[in-house]
Amino acid sequence: MTKENSPVGKRVWYDGEFLYYLTIDNETFSLFPKAIPFQLPLKRCSVVGNGGILKNSRCGKQIDQADFVMRCNLPPLSNAYSNDVGSKTQLVTANPSIIKKRFQNLLWSRKAFVDNVKVYNQSYIYMPAFSMKTGTEPSLRVYYTLTDVGAKQTVIFANPNFLREIGKFWKSKGIHGKRLSTGLFLVSAALGLCEEVTIYGFWPFSMDLHGRYISHHYYDNVLPDSGFHAMPEEFLQLWFLHKRGVLRMQLERCEDS
């Protein structure tokens, strides 16, 4: 959301709840950048999912060689993982549900959150503040928390009109989950922003291509709530894009370069 596309007085409908809207007031308007804050088109982009297929992939160097690296939902990026997932980040998503689960909605101590996001350096934190009404307050709290401490990270908000249209598009292609995964939203955004897109860690299955069991995430084996996302359907659509040359999907280990 920018000052250009979301002026004061505009009515913005939540994309995840059809009965609610927000009228942009001066205070909310002041949170938006004037225009999209990065120079377009971005050239080579890495979009990094959190799939267990990244473990021991040695893809870190290749991921970091991109001009712009996008990551999903505040993943851990310690030195223990950097060989496989890289360390560079220009944009990382943060769902309000994560702020609630991991940081108590920032209602108590905020230090843990501020310390946690330092690993993303000067990246944008991309939040769907206007998808669900319950997500607005924690998203704004993230914005004010980072502004108050003078953090290097900058919060930007997903435009619910974009999220709604992307949802409709993928539904027309046969994806029937209650909601698209953050990863598919992010890949969709990347395809509109970048000249070349390579995706990593998008593999929703418990075995890799060689029949070896893998963890759900590269950092843990916590399974998602069932029935919310249609991950195999999403993967199939991404595979079709890979086969057509629209994007590149990395599923094997990366060559050491």
mmCIF file of C-alpha atoms in Angstrom:
data_model
loop_
_atom_site.group_PDB
_atom_site.id
_atom_site.type_symbol
_atom_site.label_atom_id
_atom_site.label_comp_id
_atom_site.label_asym_id
_atom_site.label_seq_id
_atom_site.Cartn_x
_atom_site.Cartn_y
_atom_site.Cartn_z
ATOM 1 C CA MET A 1 0.000 0.000 0.000
ATOM 2 C CA THR A 2 1.337 3.426 -0.952
ATOM 3 C CA LYS A 3 0.241 7.017 -0.618
ATOM 4 C CA GLU A 4 -0.457 6.934 -4.363
ATOM 5 C CA ASN A 5 -2.855 3.979 -4.361
ATOM 6 C CA SER A 6 -4.369 4.440 -0.881
ATOM 7 C CA PRO A 7 -5.243 8.139 -0.396
ATOM 8 C CA VAL A 8 -6.975 9.586 2.654
ATOM 9 C CA GLY A 9 -10.690 8.819 2.578
ATOM 10 C CA LYS A 10 -10.345 5.691 0.432
ATOM 11 C CA ARG A 11 -12.371 2.715 1.604
ATOM 12 C CA VAL A 12 -10.207 -0.427 1.727
ATOM 13 C CA TRP A 13 -11.996 -3.766 1.975
ATOM 14 C CA TYR A 14 -10.321 -6.568 3.917
ATOM 15 C CA ASP A 15 -9.567 -9.411 1.504
ATOM 16 C CA GLY A 16 -10.011 -12.173 4.092
ATOM 17 C CA GLU A 17 -13.276 -10.887 5.601
ATOM 18 C CA PHE A 18 -15.910 -9.659 3.212
ATOM 19 C CA LEU A 19 -17.940 -7.556 5.642
ATOM 20 C CA TYR A 20 -15.217 -5.244 6.904
ATOM 21 C CA TYR A 21 -13.477 -2.245 5.455
ATOM 22 C CA LEU A 22 -11.151 0.454 6.661
ATOM 23 C CA THR A 23 -11.396 4.093 5.664
ATOM 24 C CA ILE A 24 -7.882 5.498 5.321
ATOM 25 C CA ASP A 25 -7.417 8.342 7.820
ATOM 26 C CA ASN A 26 -4.459 10.709 8.164
ATOM 27 C CA GLU A 27 -2.724 8.515 10.726
ATOM 28 C CA THR A 28 -2.895 5.342 8.611
ATOM 29 C CA PHE A 29 -1.963 7.287 5.461
ATOM 30 C CA SER A 30 1.208 8.525 7.170
ATOM 31 C CA LEU A 31 2.450 4.921 7.508
ATOM 32 C CA PHE A 32 2.571 4.286 3.753
ATOM 33 C CA PRO A 33 5.557 5.024 1.502
ATOM 34 C CA LYS A 34 4.939 7.540 -1.281
ATOM 35 C CA ALA A 35 5.313 4.857 -3.986
ATOM 36 C CA ILE A 36 6.628 1.286 -4.265
ATOM 37 C CA PRO A 37 9.925 1.616 -2.380
ATOM 38 C CA PHE A 38 12.183 -0.461 -4.621
ATOM 39 C CA GLN A 39 13.391 0.296 -8.111
ATOM 40 C CA LEU A 40 11.544 -1.761 -10.718
ATOM 41 C CA PRO A 41 11.975 -4.032 -12.449
ATOM 42 C CA LEU A 42 14.085 -6.033 -10.015
ATOM 43 C CA LYS A 43 16.466 -8.210 -11.996
ATOM 44 C CA ARG A 44 17.185 -11.651 -10.521
ATOM 45 C CA CYS A 45 15.091 -12.643 -7.512
ATOM 46 C CA SER A 46 15.329 -15.585 -5.129
ATOM 47 C CA VAL A 47 12.084 -16.489 -3.356
ATOM 48 C CA VAL A 48 12.907 -18.748 -0.427
ATOM 49 C CA GLY A 49 10.241 -20.993 1.074
ATOM 50 C CA ASN A 50 10.905 -22.848 4.313
ATOM 51 C CA GLY A 51 10.621 -26.456 3.109
ATOM 52 C CA GLY A 52 12.763 -29.208 4.606
ATOM 53 C CA ILE A 53 14.119 -29.869 1.120
ATOM 54 C CA LEU A 54 16.522 -26.962 1.766
ATOM 55 C CA LYS A 55 18.291 -28.869 4.541
ATOM 56 C CA ASN A 56 21.747 -29.944 3.306
ATOM 57 C CA SER A 57 20.943 -28.368 -0.089
ATOM 58 C CA ARG A 58 24.035 -26.119 -0.127
ATOM 59 C CA CYS A 59 21.935 -23.506 -1.927
ATOM 60 C CA GLY A 60 22.933 -20.582 0.300
ATOM 61 C CA LYS A 61 25.514 -19.104 -2.037
ATOM 62 C CA GLN A 62 23.222 -19.402 -5.064
ATOM 63 C CA ILE A 63 20.298 -17.805 -3.182
ATOM 64 C CA ASP A 64 22.468 -14.880 -2.090
ATOM 65 C CA GLN A 65 23.771 -14.279 -5.628
ATOM 66 C CA ALA A 66 20.354 -12.900 -6.648
ATOM 67 C CA ASP A 67 19.830 -9.142 -6.711
ATOM 68 C CA PHE A 68 16.779 -9.382 -4.443
ATOM 69 C CA VAL A 69 16.014 -12.122 -1.895
ATOM 70 C CA MET A 70 12.514 -12.668 -0.487
ATOM 71 C CA ARG A 71 11.739 -14.930 2.473
ATOM 72 C CA CYS A 72 8.590 -16.190 4.199
ATOM 73 C CA ASN A 73 7.359 -15.621 7.735
ATOM 74 C CA LEU A 74 10.446 -14.583 9.701
ATOM 75 C CA PRO A 75 12.465 -17.816 9.283
ATOM 76 C CA PRO A 76 15.617 -18.464 11.320
ATOM 77 C CA LEU A 77 18.820 -17.438 9.491
ATOM 78 C CA SER A 78 21.611 -18.308 11.901
ATOM 79 C CA ASN A 79 25.048 -19.459 10.755
ATOM 80 C CA ALA A 80 23.852 -23.047 11.258
ATOM 81 C CA TYR A 81 21.551 -22.623 8.232
ATOM 82 C CA SER A 82 23.368 -20.115 6.017
ATOM 83 C CA ASN A 83 25.164 -22.742 3.898
ATOM 84 C CA ASP A 84 21.741 -24.077 2.846
ATOM 85 C CA VAL A 85 19.470 -21.013 2.835
ATOM 86 C CA GLY A 86 21.840 -18.040 2.550
ATOM 87 C CA SER A 87 21.878 -14.959 4.736
ATOM 88 C CA LYS A 88 20.804 -12.105 2.452
ATOM 89 C CA THR A 89 17.264 -10.700 2.740
ATOM 90 C CA GLN A 90 15.663 -7.698 1.085
ATOM 91 C CA LEU A 91 12.047 -8.568 1.920
ATOM 92 C CA VAL A 92 10.559 -10.945 4.472
ATOM 93 C CA THR A 93 6.885 -11.593 5.177
ATOM 94 C CA ALA A 94 5.442 -11.609 8.680
ATOM 95 C CA ASN A 95 1.937 -12.928 9.239
ATOM 96 C CA PRO A 96 0.076 -11.389 12.202
ATOM 97 C CA SER A 97 -0.481 -14.954 13.496
ATOM 98 C CA ILE A 98 3.301 -15.276 13.985
ATOM 99 C CA ILE A 99 3.406 -12.004 15.929
ATOM 100 C CA LYS A 100 0.667 -13.428 18.152
ATOM 101 C CA LYS A 101 2.197 -16.890 18.660
ATOM 102 C CA ARG A 102 5.843 -15.991 19.021
ATOM 103 C CA PHE A 103 5.774 -12.455 20.410
ATOM 104 C CA GLN A 104 2.463 -12.198 22.354
ATOM 105 C CA ASN A 105 1.191 -9.546 19.910
ATOM 106 C CA LEU A 106 3.958 -7.226 21.221
ATOM 107 C CA LEU A 107 1.754 -6.433 24.204
ATOM 108 C CA TRP A 108 4.501 -7.219 26.719
ATOM 109 C CA SER A 109 8.233 -7.124 26.032
ATOM 110 C CA ARG A 110 9.167 -6.053 22.517
ATOM 111 C CA LYS A 111 12.898 -6.692 22.841
ATOM 112 C CA ALA A 112 12.682 -10.337 21.716
ATOM 113 C CA PHE A 113 10.992 -9.258 18.484
ATOM 114 C CA VAL A 114 13.417 -6.396 17.789
ATOM 115 C CA ASP A 115 16.380 -8.737 18.413
ATOM 116 C CA ASN A 116 14.819 -11.459 16.270
ATOM 117 C CA VAL A 117 14.477 -9.298 13.143
ATOM 118 C CA LYS A 118 18.023 -7.885 13.316
ATOM 119 C CA VAL A 119 19.140 -10.889 11.239
ATOM 120 C CA TYR A 120 17.250 -9.432 8.243
ATOM 121 C CA ASN A 121 19.404 -6.274 8.238
ATOM 122 C CA GLN A 122 17.892 -3.457 6.158
ATOM 123 C CA SER A 123 15.033 -5.477 4.715
ATOM 124 C CA TYR A 124 11.369 -4.679 4.215
ATOM 125 C CA ILE A 125 8.957 -6.559 6.457
ATOM 126 C CA TYR A 126 5.858 -7.211 4.357
ATOM 127 C CA MET A 127 2.655 -7.648 6.372
ATOM 128 C CA PRO A 128 -0.987 -8.347 5.373
ATOM 129 C CA ALA A 129 -2.324 -5.803 7.856
ATOM 130 C CA PHE A 130 -5.649 -5.450 6.047
ATOM 131 C CA SER A 131 -6.514 -9.087 5.302
ATOM 132 C CA MET A 132 -8.246 -9.946 8.578
ATOM 133 C CA LYS A 133 -9.497 -7.415 11.087
ATOM 134 C CA THR A 134 -7.665 -9.212 13.903
ATOM 135 C CA GLY A 135 -4.382 -8.745 12.020
ATOM 136 C CA THR A 136 -4.508 -4.961 11.743
ATOM 137 C CA GLU A 137 -3.542 -4.077 15.304
ATOM 138 C CA PRO A 138 -0.541 -6.448 15.614
ATOM 139 C CA SER A 139 0.716 -5.306 12.189
ATOM 140 C CA LEU A 140 0.553 -1.647 13.200
ATOM 141 C CA ARG A 141 2.256 -2.532 16.467
ATOM 142 C CA VAL A 142 5.145 -4.072 14.495
ATOM 143 C CA TYR A 143 5.418 -0.832 12.505
ATOM 144 C CA TYR A 144 5.494 1.367 15.619
ATOM 145 C CA THR A 145 7.818 -0.968 17.551
ATOM 146 C CA LEU A 146 10.481 -0.874 14.837
ATOM 147 C CA THR A 147 10.046 2.868 14.260
ATOM 148 C CA ASP A 148 10.301 3.628 17.996
ATOM 149 C CA VAL A 149 13.641 1.834 18.362
ATOM 150 C CA GLY A 150 15.051 3.207 15.099
ATOM 151 C CA ALA A 151 15.428 -0.295 13.637
ATOM 152 C CA LYS A 152 16.967 -0.844 10.198
ATOM 153 C CA GLN A 153 13.920 -2.768 8.969
ATOM 154 C CA THR A 154 10.986 -1.016 7.275
ATOM 155 C CA VAL A 155 7.421 -2.306 7.484
ATOM 156 C CA ILE A 156 5.326 -2.204 4.306
ATOM 157 C CA PHE A 157 1.741 -3.404 4.027
ATOM 158 C CA ALA A 158 0.269 -5.783 1.443
ATOM 159 C CA ASN A 159 -2.513 -4.237 -0.615
ATOM 160 C CA PRO A 160 -5.675 -6.291 0.042
ATOM 161 C CA ASN A 161 -6.851 -5.618 -3.533
ATOM 162 C CA PHE A 162 -3.705 -7.354 -4.811
ATOM 163 C CA LEU A 163 -4.181 -10.287 -2.421
ATOM 164 C CA ARG A 164 -7.840 -10.639 -3.431
ATOM 165 C CA GLU A 165 -7.086 -10.632 -7.166
ATOM 166 C CA ILE A 166 -4.220 -13.120 -6.763
ATOM 167 C CA GLY A 167 -6.541 -15.363 -4.745
ATOM 168 C CA LYS A 168 -9.160 -15.251 -7.507
ATOM 169 C CA PHE A 169 -6.564 -15.959 -10.184
ATOM 170 C CA TRP A 170 -5.234 -19.091 -8.489
ATOM 171 C CA LYS A 171 -8.715 -20.287 -7.621
ATOM 172 C CA SER A 172 -9.527 -20.145 -11.346
ATOM 173 C CA LYS A 173 -6.501 -22.419 -11.890
ATOM 174 C CA GLY A 174 -7.872 -25.046 -9.501
ATOM 175 C CA ILE A 175 -6.416 -24.216 -6.091
ATOM 176 C CA HIS A 176 -9.188 -24.751 -3.547
ATOM 177 C CA GLY A 177 -7.619 -24.097 -0.139
ATOM 178 C CA LYS A 178 -9.354 -21.736 2.281
ATOM 179 C CA ARG A 179 -6.500 -19.330 1.659
ATOM 180 C CA LEU A 180 -3.350 -19.302 -0.434
ATOM 181 C CA SER A 181 -0.101 -19.882 1.401
ATOM 182 C CA THR A 182 2.172 -16.921 2.067
ATOM 183 C CA GLY A 183 4.679 -18.568 -0.263
ATOM 184 C CA LEU A 184 2.335 -18.515 -3.245
ATOM 185 C CA PHE A 185 1.380 -14.879 -2.572
ATOM 186 C CA LEU A 186 5.087 -14.048 -2.464
ATOM 187 C CA VAL A 187 5.942 -15.924 -5.683
ATOM 188 C CA SER A 188 3.005 -14.166 -7.382
ATOM 189 C CA ALA A 189 4.326 -10.788 -6.231
ATOM 190 C CA ALA A 190 7.852 -11.678 -7.392
ATOM 191 C CA LEU A 191 6.616 -12.576 -10.877
ATOM 192 C CA GLY A 192 5.199 -9.058 -11.155
ATOM 193 C CA LEU A 193 8.321 -7.338 -9.802
ATOM 194 C CA CYS A 194 11.263 -9.357 -11.121
ATOM 195 C CA GLU A 195 12.714 -10.210 -14.510
ATOM 196 C CA GLU A 196 13.948 -13.644 -13.365
ATOM 197 C CA VAL A 197 12.521 -15.653 -10.461
ATOM 198 C CA THR A 198 14.101 -18.741 -8.890
ATOM 199 C CA ILE A 199 12.231 -20.408 -6.034
ATOM 200 C CA TYR A 200 13.762 -22.566 -3.298
ATOM 201 C CA GLY A 201 12.231 -24.618 -0.494
ATOM 202 C CA PHE A 202 8.847 -25.038 -2.166
ATOM 203 C CA TRP A 203 8.231 -28.742 -1.622
ATOM 204 C CA PRO A 204 5.235 -29.786 0.516
ATOM 205 C CA PHE A 205 6.006 -33.514 0.658
ATOM 206 C CA SER A 206 7.628 -35.659 3.355
ATOM 207 C CA MET A 207 10.118 -37.280 0.954
ATOM 208 C CA ASP A 208 12.561 -35.682 -1.449
ATOM 209 C CA LEU A 209 12.997 -36.646 -5.110
ATOM 210 C CA HIS A 210 15.247 -39.550 -4.106
ATOM 211 C CA GLY A 211 12.790 -41.067 -1.621
ATOM 212 C CA ARG A 212 14.563 -39.779 1.501
ATOM 213 C CA TYR A 213 12.402 -38.578 4.371
ATOM 214 C CA ILE A 214 12.732 -34.860 5.066
ATOM 215 C CA SER A 215 11.436 -32.550 7.797
ATOM 216 C CA HIS A 216 8.523 -30.216 7.051
ATOM 217 C CA HIS A 217 10.652 -27.067 7.478
ATOM 218 C CA TYR A 218 14.409 -26.768 7.159
ATOM 219 C CA TYR A 219 14.527 -25.726 10.830
ATOM 220 C CA ASP A 220 11.826 -27.961 12.439
ATOM 221 C CA ASN A 221 9.221 -30.615 11.706
ATOM 222 C CA VAL A 222 6.109 -28.770 12.929
ATOM 223 C CA LEU A 223 3.278 -29.567 10.525
ATOM 224 C CA PRO A 224 0.764 -26.889 9.452
ATOM 225 C CA ASP A 225 -2.896 -26.861 10.494
ATOM 226 C CA SER A 226 -4.613 -29.297 8.156
ATOM 227 C CA GLY A 227 -7.240 -28.133 5.699
ATOM 228 C CA PHE A 228 -6.214 -24.473 5.569
ATOM 229 C CA HIS A 229 -3.854 -24.424 2.581
ATOM 230 C CA ALA A 230 -3.913 -26.734 -0.451
ATOM 231 C CA MET A 231 -0.155 -27.150 -0.668
ATOM 232 C CA PRO A 232 0.091 -30.023 -3.210
ATOM 233 C CA GLU A 233 -2.286 -28.109 -5.528
ATOM 234 C CA GLU A 234 -0.119 -25.002 -5.143
ATOM 235 C CA PHE A 235 3.034 -26.987 -5.839
ATOM 236 C CA LEU A 236 1.515 -28.388 -9.026
ATOM 237 C CA GLN A 237 0.800 -24.888 -10.338
ATOM 238 C CA LEU A 238 4.349 -23.762 -9.520
ATOM 239 C CA TRP A 239 5.669 -26.874 -11.295
ATOM 240 C CA PHE A 240 3.648 -25.927 -14.401
ATOM 241 C CA LEU A 241 5.247 -22.444 -14.302
ATOM 242 C CA HIS A 242 8.683 -24.076 -14.004
ATOM 243 C CA LYS A 243 8.010 -26.362 -16.983
ATOM 244 C CA ARG A 244 6.897 -23.377 -19.065
ATOM 245 C CA GLY A 245 9.992 -21.368 -18.158
ATOM 246 C CA VAL A 246 8.068 -18.654 -16.285
ATOM 247 C CA LEU A 247 10.187 -19.280 -13.183
ATOM 248 C CA ARG A 248 12.879 -21.704 -12.107
ATOM 249 C CA MET A 249 12.253 -24.173 -9.290
ATOM 250 C CA GLN A 250 15.305 -25.544 -7.468
ATOM 251 C CA LEU A 251 14.617 -29.022 -6.054
ATOM 252 C CA GLU A 252 18.024 -30.707 -6.141
ATOM 253 C CA ARG A 253 21.113 -29.793 -4.156
ATOM 254 C CA CYS A 254 22.897 -26.775 -5.556
ATOM 255 C CA GLU A 255 26.301 -27.165 -7.149
ATOM 256 C CA ASP A 256 29.084 -25.633 -5.093
ATOM 257 C CA SER A 257 30.079 -22.547 -7.019
#
